[in-house]
Short mmCIF file of C-alpha atoms in Angstrom, two decimals:
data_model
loop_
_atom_site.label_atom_id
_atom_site.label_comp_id
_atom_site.label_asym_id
_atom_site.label_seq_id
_atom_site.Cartn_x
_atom_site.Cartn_y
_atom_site.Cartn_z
CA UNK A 11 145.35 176.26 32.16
CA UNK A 12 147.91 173.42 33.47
CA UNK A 13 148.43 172.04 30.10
CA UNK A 14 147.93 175.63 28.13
CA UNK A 15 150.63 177.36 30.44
CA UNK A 16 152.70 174.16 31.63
CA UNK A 17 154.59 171.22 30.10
CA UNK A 18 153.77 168.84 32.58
CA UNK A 19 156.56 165.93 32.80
CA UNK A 20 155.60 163.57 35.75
CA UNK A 21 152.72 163.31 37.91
CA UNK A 22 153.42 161.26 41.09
CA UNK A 23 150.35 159.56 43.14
CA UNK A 24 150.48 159.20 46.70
CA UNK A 25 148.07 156.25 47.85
CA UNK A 26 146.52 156.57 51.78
CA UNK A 27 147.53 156.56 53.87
CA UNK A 28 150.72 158.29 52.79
CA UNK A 29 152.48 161.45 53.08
CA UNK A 30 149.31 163.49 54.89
CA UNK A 31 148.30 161.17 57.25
CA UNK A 32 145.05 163.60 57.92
CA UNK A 33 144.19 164.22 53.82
CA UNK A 34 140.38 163.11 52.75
CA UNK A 35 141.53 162.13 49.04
CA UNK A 36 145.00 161.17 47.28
CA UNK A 37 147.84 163.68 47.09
CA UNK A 38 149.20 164.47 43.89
CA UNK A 39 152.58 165.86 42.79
CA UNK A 40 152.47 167.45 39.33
CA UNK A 41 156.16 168.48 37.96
CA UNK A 42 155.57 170.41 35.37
CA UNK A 43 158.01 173.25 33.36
CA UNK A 44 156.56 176.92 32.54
CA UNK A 45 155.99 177.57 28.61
CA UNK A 46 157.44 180.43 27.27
CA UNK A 47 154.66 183.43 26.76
CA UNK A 48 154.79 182.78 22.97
CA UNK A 49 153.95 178.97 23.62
CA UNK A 50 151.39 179.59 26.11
CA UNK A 51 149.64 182.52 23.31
CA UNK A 52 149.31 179.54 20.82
CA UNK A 53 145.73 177.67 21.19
CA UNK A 54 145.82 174.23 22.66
CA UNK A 55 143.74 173.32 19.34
CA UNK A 56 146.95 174.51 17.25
CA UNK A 57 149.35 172.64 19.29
CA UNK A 58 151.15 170.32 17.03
CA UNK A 59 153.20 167.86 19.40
CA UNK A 60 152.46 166.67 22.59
CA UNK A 61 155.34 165.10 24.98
CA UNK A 62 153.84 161.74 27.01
CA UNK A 63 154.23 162.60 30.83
CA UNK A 64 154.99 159.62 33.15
CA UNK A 65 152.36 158.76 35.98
CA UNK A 66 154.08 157.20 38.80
CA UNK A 67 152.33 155.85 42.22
CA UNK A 68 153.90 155.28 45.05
CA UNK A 69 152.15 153.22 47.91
CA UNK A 70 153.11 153.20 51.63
CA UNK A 71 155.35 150.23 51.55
CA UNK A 72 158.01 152.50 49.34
CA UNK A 73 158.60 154.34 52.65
CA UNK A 74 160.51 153.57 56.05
CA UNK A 75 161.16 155.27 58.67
CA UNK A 76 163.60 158.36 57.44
CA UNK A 77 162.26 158.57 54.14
CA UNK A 78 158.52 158.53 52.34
CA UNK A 79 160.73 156.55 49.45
CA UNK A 80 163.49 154.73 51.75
CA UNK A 81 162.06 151.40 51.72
CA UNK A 82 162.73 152.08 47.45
CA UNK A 83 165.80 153.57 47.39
CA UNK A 84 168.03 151.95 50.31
CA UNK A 85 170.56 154.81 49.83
CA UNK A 86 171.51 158.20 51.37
CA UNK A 87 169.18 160.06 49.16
CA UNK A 88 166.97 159.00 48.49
CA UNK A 89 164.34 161.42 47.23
CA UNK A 90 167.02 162.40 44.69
CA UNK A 91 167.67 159.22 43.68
CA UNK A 92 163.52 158.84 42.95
CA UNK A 93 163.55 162.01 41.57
CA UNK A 94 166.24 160.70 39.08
CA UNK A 95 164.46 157.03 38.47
CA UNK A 96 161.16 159.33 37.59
CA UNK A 97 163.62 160.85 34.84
CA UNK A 98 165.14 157.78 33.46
CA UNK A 99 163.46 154.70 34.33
CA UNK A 100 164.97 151.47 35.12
CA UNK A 101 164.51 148.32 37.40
CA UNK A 102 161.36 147.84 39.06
CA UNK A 103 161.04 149.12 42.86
CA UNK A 104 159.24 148.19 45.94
CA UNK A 105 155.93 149.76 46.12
CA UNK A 106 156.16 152.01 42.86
CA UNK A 107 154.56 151.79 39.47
CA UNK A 108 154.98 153.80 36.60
CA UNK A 109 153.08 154.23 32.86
CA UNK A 110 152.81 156.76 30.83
CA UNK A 111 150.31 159.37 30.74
CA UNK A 112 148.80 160.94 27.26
CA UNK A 113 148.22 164.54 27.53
CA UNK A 114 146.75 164.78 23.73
CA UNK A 115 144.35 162.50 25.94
CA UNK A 116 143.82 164.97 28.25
CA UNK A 117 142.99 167.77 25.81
CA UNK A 118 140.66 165.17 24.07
CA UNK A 119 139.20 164.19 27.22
CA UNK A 120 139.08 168.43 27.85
CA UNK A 121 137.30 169.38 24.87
CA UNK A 122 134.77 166.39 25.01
CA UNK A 123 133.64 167.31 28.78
CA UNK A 124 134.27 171.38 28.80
CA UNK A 125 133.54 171.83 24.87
CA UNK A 126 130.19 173.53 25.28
CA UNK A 127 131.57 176.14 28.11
CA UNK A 128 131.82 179.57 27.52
CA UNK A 129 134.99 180.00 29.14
CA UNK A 130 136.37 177.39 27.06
CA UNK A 131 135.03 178.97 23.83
CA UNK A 132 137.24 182.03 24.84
CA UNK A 133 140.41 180.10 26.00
CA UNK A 134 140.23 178.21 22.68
CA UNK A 135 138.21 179.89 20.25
CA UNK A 136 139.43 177.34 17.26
CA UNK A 137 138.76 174.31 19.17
CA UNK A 138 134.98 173.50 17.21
CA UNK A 139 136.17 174.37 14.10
CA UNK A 140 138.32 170.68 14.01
CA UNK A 141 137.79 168.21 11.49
CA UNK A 142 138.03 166.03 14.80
CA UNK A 143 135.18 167.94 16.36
CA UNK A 144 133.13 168.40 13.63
CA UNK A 145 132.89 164.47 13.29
CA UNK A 146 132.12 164.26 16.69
CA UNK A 147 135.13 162.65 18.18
CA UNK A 148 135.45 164.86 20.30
CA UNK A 149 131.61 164.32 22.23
CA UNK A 150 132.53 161.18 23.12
CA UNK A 151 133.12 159.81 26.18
CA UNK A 152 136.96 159.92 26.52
CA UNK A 153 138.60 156.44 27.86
CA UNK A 154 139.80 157.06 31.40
CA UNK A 155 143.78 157.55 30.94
CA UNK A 156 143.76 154.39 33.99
CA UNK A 157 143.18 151.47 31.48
CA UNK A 158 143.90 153.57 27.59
CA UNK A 159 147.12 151.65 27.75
CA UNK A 160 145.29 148.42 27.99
CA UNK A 161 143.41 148.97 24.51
CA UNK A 162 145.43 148.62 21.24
CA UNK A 163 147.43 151.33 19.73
CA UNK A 164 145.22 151.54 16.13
CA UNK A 165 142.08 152.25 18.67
CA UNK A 166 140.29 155.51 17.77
CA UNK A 167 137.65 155.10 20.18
CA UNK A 168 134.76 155.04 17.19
CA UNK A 169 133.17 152.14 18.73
CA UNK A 170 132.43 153.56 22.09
CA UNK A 171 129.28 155.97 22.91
CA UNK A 172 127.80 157.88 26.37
CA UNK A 173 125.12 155.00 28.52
CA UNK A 174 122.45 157.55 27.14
CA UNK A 175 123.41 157.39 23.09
CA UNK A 176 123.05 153.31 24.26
CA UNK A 177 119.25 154.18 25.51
CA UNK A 178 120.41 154.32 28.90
CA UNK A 179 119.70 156.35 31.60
CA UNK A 180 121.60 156.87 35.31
CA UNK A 181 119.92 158.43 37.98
CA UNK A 182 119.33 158.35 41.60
CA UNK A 183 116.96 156.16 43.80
CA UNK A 184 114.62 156.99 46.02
CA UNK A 185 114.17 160.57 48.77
CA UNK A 186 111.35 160.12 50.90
CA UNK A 187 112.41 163.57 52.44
CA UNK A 188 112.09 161.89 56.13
CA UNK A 189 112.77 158.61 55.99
CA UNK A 190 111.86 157.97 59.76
CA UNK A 191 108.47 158.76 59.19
CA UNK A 192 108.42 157.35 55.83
CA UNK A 193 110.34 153.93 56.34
CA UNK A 194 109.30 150.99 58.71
CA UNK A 195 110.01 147.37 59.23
CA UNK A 196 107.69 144.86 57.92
CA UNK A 197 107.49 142.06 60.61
CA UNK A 198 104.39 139.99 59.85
CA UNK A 199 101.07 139.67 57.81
CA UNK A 200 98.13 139.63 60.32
CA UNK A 201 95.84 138.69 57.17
CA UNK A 202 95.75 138.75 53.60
CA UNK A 203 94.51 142.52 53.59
CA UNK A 204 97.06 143.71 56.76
CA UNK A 205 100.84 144.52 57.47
CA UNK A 206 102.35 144.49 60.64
CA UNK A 207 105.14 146.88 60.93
CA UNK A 208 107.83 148.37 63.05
CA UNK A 209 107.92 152.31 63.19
CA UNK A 210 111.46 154.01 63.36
CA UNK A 211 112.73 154.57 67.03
CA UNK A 212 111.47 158.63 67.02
CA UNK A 213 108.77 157.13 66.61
CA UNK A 214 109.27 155.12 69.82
CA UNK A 215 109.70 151.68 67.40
CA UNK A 216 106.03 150.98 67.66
CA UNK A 217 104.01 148.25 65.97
CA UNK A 218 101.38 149.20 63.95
CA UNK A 219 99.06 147.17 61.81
CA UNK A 220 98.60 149.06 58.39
CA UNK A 221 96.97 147.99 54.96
CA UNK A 222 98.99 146.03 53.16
CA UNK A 223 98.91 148.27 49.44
CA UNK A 224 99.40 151.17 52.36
CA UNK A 225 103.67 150.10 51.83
CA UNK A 226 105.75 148.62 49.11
CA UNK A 227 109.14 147.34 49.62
CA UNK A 228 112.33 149.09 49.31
CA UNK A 229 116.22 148.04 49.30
CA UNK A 230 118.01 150.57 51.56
CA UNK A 231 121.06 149.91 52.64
CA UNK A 232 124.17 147.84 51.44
CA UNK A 233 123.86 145.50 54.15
CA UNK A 234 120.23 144.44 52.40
CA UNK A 235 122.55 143.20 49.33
CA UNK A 236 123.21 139.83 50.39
CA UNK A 237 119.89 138.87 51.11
CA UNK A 238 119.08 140.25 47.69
CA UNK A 239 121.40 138.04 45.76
CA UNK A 240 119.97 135.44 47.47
CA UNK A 241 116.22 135.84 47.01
CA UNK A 242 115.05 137.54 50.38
CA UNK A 243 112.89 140.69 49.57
CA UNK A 244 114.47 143.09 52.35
CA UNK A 245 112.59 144.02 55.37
CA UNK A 246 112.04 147.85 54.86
CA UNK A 247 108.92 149.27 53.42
CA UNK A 248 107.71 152.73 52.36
CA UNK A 249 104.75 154.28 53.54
CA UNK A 250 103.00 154.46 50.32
CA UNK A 251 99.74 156.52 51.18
CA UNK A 252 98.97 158.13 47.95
CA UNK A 253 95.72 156.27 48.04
CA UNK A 254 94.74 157.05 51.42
CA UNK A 255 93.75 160.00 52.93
CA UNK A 256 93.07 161.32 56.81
CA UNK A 257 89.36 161.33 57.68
CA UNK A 258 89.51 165.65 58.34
CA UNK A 259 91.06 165.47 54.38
CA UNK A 260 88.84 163.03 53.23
CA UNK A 261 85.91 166.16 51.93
CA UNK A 262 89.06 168.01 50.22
CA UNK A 263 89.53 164.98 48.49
CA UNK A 264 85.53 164.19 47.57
CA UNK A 265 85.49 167.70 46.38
CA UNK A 266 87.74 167.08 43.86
CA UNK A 267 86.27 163.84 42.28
CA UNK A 268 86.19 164.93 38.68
CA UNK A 269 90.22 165.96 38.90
CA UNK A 270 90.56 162.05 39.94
CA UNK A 271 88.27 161.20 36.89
CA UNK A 272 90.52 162.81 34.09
CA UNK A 273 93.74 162.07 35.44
CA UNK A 274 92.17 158.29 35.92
CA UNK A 275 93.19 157.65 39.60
CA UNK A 276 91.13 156.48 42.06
CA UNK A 277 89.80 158.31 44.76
CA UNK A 278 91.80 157.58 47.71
CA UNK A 279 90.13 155.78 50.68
CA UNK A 280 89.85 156.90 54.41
CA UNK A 281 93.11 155.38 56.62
CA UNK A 282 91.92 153.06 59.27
CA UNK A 283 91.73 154.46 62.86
CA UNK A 284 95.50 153.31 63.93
CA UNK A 285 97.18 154.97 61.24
CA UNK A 286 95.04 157.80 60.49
CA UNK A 287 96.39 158.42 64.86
CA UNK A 288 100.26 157.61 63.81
CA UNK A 289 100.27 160.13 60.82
CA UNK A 290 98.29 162.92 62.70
CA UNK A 291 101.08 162.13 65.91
CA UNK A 292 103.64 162.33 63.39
CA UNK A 293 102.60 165.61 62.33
CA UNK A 294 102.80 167.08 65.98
CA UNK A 295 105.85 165.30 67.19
CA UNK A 296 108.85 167.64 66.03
CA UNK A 297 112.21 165.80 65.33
CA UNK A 298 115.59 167.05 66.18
CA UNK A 299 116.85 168.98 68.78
CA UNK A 300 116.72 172.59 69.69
CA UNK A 301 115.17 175.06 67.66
CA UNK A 302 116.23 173.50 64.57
CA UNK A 303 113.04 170.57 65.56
CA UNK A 304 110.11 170.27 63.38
CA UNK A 305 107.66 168.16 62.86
CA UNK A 306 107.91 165.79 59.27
CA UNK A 307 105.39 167.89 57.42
CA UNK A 308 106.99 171.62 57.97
CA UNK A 309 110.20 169.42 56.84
CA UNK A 310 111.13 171.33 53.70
CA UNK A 311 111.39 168.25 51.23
CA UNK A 312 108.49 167.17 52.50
CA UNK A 313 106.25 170.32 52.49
CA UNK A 314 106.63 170.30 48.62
CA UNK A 315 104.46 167.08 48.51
CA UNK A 316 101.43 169.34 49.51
CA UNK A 317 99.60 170.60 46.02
CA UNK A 318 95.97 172.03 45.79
CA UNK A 319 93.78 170.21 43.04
CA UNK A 320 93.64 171.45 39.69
CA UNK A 321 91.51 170.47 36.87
CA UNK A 322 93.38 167.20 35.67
CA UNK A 323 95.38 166.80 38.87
CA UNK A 324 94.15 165.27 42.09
CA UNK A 325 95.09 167.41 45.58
CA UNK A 326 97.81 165.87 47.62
CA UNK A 327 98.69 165.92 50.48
CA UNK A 328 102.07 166.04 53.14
CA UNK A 329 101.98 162.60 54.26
CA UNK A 330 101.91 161.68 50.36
CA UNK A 331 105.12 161.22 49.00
CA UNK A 332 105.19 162.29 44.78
CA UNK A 333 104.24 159.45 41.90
CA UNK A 334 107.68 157.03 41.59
CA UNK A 335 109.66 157.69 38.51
CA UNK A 336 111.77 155.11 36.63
CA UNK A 337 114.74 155.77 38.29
CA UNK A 338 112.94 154.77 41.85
CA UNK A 339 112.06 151.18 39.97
CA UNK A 340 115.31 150.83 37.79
CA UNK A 341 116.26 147.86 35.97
CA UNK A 342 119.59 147.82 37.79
CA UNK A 343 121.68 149.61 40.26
CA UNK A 344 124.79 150.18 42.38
CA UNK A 345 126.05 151.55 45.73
CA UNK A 346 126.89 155.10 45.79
CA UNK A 347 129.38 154.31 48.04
CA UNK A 348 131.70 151.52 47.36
CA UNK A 349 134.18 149.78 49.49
CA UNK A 350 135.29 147.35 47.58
CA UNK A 351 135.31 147.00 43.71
CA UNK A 352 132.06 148.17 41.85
CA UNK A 353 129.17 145.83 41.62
CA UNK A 354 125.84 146.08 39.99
CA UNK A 355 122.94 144.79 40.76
CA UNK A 356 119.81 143.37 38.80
CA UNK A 357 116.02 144.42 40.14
CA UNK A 358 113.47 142.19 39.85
CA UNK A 359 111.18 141.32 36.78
CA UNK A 360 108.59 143.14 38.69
CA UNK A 361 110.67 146.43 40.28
CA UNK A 362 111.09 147.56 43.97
CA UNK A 363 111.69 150.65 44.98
CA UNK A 364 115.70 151.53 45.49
CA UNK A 365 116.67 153.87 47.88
CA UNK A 366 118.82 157.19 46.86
CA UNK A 367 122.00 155.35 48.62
CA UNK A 368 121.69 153.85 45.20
CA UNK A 369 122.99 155.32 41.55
CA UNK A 370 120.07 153.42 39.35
CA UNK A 371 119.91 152.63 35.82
CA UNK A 372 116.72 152.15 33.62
CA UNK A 373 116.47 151.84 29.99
CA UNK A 374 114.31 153.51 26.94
CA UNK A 375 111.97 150.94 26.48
CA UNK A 376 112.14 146.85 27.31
CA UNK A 377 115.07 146.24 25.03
CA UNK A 378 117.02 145.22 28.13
CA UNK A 379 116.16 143.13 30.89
CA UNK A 380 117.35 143.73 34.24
CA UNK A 381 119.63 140.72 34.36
CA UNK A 382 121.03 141.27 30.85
CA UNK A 383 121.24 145.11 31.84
CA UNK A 384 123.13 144.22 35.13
CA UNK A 385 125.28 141.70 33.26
CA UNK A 386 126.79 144.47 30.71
CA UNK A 387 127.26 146.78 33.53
CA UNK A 388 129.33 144.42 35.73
CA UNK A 389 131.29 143.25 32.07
CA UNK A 390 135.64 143.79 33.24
CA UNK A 391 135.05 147.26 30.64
CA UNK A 392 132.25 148.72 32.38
CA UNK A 393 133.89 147.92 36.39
CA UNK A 394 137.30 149.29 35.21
CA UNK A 395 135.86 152.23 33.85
CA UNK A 396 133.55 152.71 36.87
CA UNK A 397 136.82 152.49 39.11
CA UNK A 398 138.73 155.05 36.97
CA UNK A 399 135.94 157.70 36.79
CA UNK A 400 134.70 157.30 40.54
CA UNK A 401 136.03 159.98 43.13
CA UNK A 402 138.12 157.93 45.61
CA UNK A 403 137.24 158.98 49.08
CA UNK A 404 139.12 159.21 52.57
CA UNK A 405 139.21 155.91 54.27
CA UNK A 406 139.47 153.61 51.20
CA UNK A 407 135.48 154.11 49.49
CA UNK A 408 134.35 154.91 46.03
CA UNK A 409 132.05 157.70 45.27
CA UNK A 410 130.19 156.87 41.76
CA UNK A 411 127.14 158.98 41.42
CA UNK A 412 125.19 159.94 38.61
CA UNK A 413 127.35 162.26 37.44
CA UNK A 414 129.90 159.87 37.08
CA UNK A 415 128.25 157.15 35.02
CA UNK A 416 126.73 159.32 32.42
CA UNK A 417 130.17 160.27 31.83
CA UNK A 418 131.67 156.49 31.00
CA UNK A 419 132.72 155.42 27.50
CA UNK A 420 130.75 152.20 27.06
CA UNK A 421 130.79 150.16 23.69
CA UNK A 422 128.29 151.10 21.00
CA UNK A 423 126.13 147.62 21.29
CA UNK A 424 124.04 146.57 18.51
CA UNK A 425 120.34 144.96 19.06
CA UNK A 426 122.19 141.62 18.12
CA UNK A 427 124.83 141.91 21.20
CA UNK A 428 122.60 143.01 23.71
CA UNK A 429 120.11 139.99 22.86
CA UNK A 430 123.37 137.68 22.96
CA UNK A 431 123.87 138.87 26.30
CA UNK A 432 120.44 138.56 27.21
CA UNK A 433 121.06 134.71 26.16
CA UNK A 434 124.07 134.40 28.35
CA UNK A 435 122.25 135.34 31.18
CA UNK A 436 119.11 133.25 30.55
CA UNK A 437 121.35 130.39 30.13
CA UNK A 438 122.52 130.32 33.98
CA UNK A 439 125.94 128.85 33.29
CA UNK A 440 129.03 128.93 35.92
CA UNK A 441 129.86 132.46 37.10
CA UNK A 442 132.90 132.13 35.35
CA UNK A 443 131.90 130.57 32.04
CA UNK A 444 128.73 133.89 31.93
CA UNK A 445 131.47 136.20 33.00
CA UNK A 446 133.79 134.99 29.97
CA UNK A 447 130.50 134.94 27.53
CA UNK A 448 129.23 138.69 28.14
CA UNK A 449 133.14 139.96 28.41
CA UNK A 450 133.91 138.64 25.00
CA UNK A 451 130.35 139.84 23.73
CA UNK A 452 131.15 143.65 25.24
CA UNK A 453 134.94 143.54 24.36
CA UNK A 454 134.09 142.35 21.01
CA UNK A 455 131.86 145.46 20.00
CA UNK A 456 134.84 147.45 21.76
CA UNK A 457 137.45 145.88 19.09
CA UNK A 458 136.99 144.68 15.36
CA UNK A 459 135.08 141.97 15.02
CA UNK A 460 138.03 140.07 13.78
CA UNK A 461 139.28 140.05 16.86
CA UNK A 462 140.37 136.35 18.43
CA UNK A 463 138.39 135.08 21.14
CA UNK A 464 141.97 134.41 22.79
CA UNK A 465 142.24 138.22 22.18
CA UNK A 466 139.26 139.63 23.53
CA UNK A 467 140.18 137.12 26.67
CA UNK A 468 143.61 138.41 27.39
CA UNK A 469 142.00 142.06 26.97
CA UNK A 470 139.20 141.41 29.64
CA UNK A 471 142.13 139.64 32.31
CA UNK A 472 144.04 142.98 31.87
CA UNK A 473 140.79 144.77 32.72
CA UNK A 474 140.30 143.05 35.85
CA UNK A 475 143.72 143.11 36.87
CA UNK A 476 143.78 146.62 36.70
CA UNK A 477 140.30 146.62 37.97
CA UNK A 478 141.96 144.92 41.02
CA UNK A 479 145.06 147.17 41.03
CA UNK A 480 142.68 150.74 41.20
CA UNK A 481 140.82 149.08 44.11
CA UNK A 482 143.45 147.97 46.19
CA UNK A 483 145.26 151.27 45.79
CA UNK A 484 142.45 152.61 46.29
CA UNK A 485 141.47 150.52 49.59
CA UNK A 486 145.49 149.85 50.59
CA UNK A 487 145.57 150.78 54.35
CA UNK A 488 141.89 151.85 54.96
CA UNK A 489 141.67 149.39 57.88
#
């Protein structure tokens, strides 16, 4: 409705902290000008000419003390003379930047996200029946207006495709559904076939001895990263009991021997006395507070783990959490939460579990390895776009879930570019020299293939210059 019923001229970006010193997210200020009934009657897919509105942001250092934009304009107005620098331009000032902002973009971007809406159909009836549209320009991902001014003006965005037209998929790691009964703290072997392991504090922290194929590792938290860059399997495990079963369930379970036979599982064995006693406490001790406590299996994500046997499908039971999916043992993955610039990281050859603080990423088949997967996703395209389609939150972080990375525009790579990146990883060069490698392999597909190598360079510097800009507005005065 804002660009059907409006002409919008600037749009001015407050960074935080700013003008509301108590706001979650970034304050906007749209000016825009009212169309005329007869302009706002004509479809936006009939609009003929679109004006370029100017973006302008304005960090905290632009104010002082008697003005948000004193420190700017040293005069005595000066929000009118901003308001008049937003009109005409001129010399650079402290704290402010300015670029200009497509709105054909934005009705590109528009049709390619909302196309398929019914209210959209209605608002703009016309909108499918576009040559554009038809060809399916207007399906694609649209380039986040943040870095479109970085590409070249003869781009048409052909080369670029969703992660999933690439054979990629985004999802989310793992829910145990209680992760205090769930996750503990691996702390020694005792032998080759036993664990030792911390239980969470409601548990009262105890160590318990369990089987070792009774957990399997799992990379929780953020502060794991660094150990997982350099080598160090993190400390948390999952209770993994699928194949073990409470001596009062183990005749449910022999009952339904043929259901194990066709769905080619095997039976699950009888826990050993000291955890067979921890999950049957577990299931007695309520957690929480009040009225609201209950104990992890009346939990209601965990209650669904309970299923009756059927003919091809083995019983289970609460303490069993559901088979792991791909997206629970993904090739690669990221923090949903970022506080600094987005970074992805590789699993191993042979997958641990990720936790759901993590958006994941997994491919069709084993076209990709999980370094040269990582390595695309962390090329200065990919992290740009990942900054510019994240939700900036209050305090300085980066939300990227799912739902954001399905949406980014990511260059249609052949099977001979994603095997040349595969190379450039194998090959364990500098950081830098890798980093140069994959950008001008990613870049590359982005551009024509005529395109200079010093070209393709000075492309991925602007990417990770505004890559650093986003973040640091993003970030500026979070502390």
């Amino acid at each position: 409705l804002l660009l059907r019923c409006f002409a919008v001229e600037i749009i001015v970006e407050d960074t935080q902290p700013g003008w509301f010193s108590d706001a979650l997210v970034r304050t906007h200020l749209i000016v825009a000008r009212r169309l005329s009934d007869e302009d706002i009657a004509v479809p936006l897919s009939a609009r003929e000419r679109w004006i370029e509105a100017r973006w302008i942001q304005v960090a905290p250092e632009t104010a002082d003390d008697e003005s948000l934009v004193g420190a700017a304009f040293p005069n005595q107005d000066p929000e009118a003379a901003f308001a008049c620098w937003c009109r005409t331009g001129g010399d650079q000032r402290r704290g402010i930047e300015a670029r200009g902002f497509s709105l054909a973009g934005e009705w590109a971007a528009l049709r390619a996200t909302a196309g398929s809406r019914a209210w959209f159909a209605k608002l703009e009836p016309g909108a499918r029946d576009l040559p554009l549209y038809a060809a399916g320009a207007a399906s694609r991902p649209p380039v986040p207006e943040a870095v479109l001014d970085l590409l070249p003006d003869e781009f048409d965005g052909s080369a670029l495709c969703s992660l999933e037209e690439l054979g990629l998929h985004v999802g989310q790691g793992l829910r145990t559904g209680c992760n205090r009964f769930f996750y503990c703290r691996a702390l020694r072997e005792s032998d080759s076939a036993t664990i030792e392991v911390e239980l969470d504090d409601a548990y009262g922290g105890k160590v318990l001895a369990v089987p070792r194929d009774a957990v399997r590792p799992v990379l929780h938290r953020q502060t794991d990263l660094e150990g997982w860059r350099n080598g160090h399997l993190p400390a948390t495990r999952v209770l993994d009991l699928r194949g073990w079963v409470l001596p009062e369930d183990a005749k449910a379970a022999r009952a339904a021997q043929r259901s194990y036979e066709i769905a080619g599982i095997a039976p699950p064995r009888q826990m050993p006395a000291a955890l067979a006693e921890f999950v049957r406490r577990a299931a007695a001790q309520p957690l929480g507070a009040g009225e609201a406590a209950k104990p992890v299996c009346e939990l209601s994500a965990v209650r669904t783990n309970v299923r009756a046997a059927r003919p091809a499908a083995p019983p289970r039971f609460w303490y069993m959490l559901p088979d792991f999916m791909r997206r629970h043992l993904p090739h690669a993955f990221v923090p949903r939460i970022i506080h600094g610039s987005p970074q992805v990281y590789r699993n191993a050859e042979e997958p641990i579990l990720i936790d759901a603080n993590f958006s994941t990423f997994w491919p069709d088949d084993e076209g990709w390895s999980p370094g040269a997967l990582a390595a695309f996703l962390n090329s200065a395209w990919c992290k740009a776009v990942m900054e510019a389609v994240g939700t900036p939150l209050g305090g300085g972080a980066l939300k990227l879930e799912a739902v954001h990375l399905r949406a980014m525009p990511v260059p249609r790579l052949g099977r001979a570019a994603i095997d040349e990146i595969d190379a450039v990883f194998a090959a364990q060069k500098s950081e830098e020299r890798t980093r140069q490698a994959i950008d001008r392999v990613v870049l590359g597909a982005l551009l024509a293939t005529t395109t200079s190598a010093a070209a393709l360079d000075r492309l991925a510097q602007g990417l990770y210059r505004r890559l650093s800009d986003m973040s640091a507005a993003r970030q500026r005065g979070a502390a």
